[in-house]
XYZ file of C-alpha atoms in Angstrom:
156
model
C 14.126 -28.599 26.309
C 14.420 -25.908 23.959
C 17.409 -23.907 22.672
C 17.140 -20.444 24.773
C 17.460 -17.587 22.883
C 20.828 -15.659 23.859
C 21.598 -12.010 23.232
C 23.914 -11.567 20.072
C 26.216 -9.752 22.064
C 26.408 -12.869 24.261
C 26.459 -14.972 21.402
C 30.097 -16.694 21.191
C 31.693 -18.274 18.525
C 31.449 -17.342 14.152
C 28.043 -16.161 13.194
C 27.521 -14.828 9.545
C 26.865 -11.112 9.307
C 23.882 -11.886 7.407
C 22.245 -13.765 10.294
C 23.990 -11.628 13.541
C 22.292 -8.879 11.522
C 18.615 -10.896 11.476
C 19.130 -11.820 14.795
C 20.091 -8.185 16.037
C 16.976 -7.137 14.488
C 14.797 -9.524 15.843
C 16.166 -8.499 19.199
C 15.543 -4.511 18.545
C 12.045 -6.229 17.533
C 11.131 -7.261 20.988
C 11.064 -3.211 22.096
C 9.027 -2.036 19.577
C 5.894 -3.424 20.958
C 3.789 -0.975 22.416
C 4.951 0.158 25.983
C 3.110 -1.517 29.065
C 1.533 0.983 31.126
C 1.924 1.116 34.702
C -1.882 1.486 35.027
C -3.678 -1.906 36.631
C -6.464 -3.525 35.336
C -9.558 -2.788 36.515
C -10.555 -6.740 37.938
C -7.281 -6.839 40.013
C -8.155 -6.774 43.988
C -6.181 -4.158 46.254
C -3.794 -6.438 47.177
C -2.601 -7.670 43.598
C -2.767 -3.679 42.526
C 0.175 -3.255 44.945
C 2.184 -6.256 43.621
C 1.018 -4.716 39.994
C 2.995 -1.028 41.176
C 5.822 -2.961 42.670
C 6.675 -4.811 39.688
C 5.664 -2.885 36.637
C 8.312 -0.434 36.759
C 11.015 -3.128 37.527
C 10.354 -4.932 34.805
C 9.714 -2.425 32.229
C 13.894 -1.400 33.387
C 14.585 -5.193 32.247
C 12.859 -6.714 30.440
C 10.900 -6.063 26.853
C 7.122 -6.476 28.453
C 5.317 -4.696 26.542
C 0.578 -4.467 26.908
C 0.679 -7.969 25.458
C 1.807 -9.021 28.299
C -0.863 -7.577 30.541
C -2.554 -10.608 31.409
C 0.376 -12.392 32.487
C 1.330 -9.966 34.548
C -2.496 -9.180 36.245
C -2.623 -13.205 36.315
C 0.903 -12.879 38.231
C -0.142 -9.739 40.567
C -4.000 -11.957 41.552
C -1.921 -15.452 42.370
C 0.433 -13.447 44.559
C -2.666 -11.992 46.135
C -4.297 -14.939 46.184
C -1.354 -17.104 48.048
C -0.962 -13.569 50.420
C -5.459 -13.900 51.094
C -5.079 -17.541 52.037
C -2.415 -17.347 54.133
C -4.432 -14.360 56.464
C -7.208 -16.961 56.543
C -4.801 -20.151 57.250
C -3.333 -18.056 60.134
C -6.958 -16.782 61.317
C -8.701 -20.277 61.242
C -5.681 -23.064 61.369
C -4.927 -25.408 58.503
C -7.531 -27.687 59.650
C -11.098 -27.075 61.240
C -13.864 -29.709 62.647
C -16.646 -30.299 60.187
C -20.249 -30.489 61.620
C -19.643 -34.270 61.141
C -17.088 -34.157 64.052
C -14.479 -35.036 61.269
C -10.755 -33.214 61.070
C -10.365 -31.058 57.502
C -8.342 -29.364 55.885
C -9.100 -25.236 55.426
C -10.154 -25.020 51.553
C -7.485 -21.778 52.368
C -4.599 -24.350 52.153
C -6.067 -25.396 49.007
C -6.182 -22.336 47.636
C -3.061 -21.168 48.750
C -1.069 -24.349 47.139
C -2.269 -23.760 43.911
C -2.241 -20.845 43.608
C 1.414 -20.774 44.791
C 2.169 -23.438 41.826
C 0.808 -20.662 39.280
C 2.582 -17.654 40.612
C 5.813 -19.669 40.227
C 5.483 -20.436 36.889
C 4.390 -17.289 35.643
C 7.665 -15.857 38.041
C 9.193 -17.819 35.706
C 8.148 -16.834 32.166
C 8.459 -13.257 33.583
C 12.058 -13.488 35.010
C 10.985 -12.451 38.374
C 12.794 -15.613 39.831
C 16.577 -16.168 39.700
C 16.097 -19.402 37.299
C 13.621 -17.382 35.169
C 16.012 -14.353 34.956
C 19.129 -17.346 33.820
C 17.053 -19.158 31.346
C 16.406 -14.942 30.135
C 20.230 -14.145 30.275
C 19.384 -10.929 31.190
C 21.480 -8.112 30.987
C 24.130 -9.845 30.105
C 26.670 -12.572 32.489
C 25.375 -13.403 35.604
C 28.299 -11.995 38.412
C 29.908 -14.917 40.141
C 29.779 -13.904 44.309
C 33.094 -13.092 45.637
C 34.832 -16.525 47.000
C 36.629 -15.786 50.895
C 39.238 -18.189 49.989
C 40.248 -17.357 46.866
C 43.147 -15.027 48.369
C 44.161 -18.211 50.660
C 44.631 -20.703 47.530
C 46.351 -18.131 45.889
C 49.433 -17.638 48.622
């Protein structure tokens, strides 16, 4: 696995100046890409535009996306479409039908729906739109630890 890239300011321990000032720039770097715009592209089905306008402007809060990124992002907005268009027809038609044959198959929906379920996580992933995504992203910062009930008990 490779070494994730951490924030400087999360960066712990002696660091040259010479190379916490390389570093800081290549950070400042990654927002100087031109600005995604919240506008779809055109192939995207009605469905996946909606994911598109739900996500865009979340993103563009935390993370530096920028309109290289575009096609990741449409290719993230179509899976999730994709899994949500399967689904309607899995729940419309079953997970299995009888062929003409009189044979039991599966719905080519279930299919469809498992693989594109397998993309939309990984692409979740290298967009930090998943909790492990956003930790291997360190983004903004330390992750908050929940509050523990018992903590006040142990401490008596």
């Amino acid at each position: 696995m490779a070494n994730r890239y951490k924030n400087v300011e999360d960066i712990r321990g002696h660091m040259p100046p010479k190379v916490k000032a390389e570093r800081q720039q290549a950070q400042e770097a990654m927002f100087q890409f031109k600005e995604l715009t919240t506008q779809p592209p055109a192939w995207l089905d009605d469905m996946a535009i909606v994911e598109w306008r739900r996500i865009v402007p979340l993103l563009k809060d935390d993370i530096p996306v920028s309109e290289l990124d575009v096609a990741m992002i449409a290719s993230y907005c179509q899976s999730y479409a994709d899994v949500q268009h399967a689904q309607e027809d899995i729940k419309e038609n079953g997970p299995v039908f009888i062929a003409d044959n009189g044979n039991m198959r599966q719905n080519p929906s279930v299919g469809i729906k498992q693989r594109a379920t397998a993309e939309l996580m990984k692409l979740a992933d290298s967009l930090g739109l998943s909790v492990y995504g956003r930790l291997k992203m360190n983004i903004k910062g330390e992750v908050k630890k929940p509050a523990d009930p018992f903590a006040k008990v142990l401490e008596r």
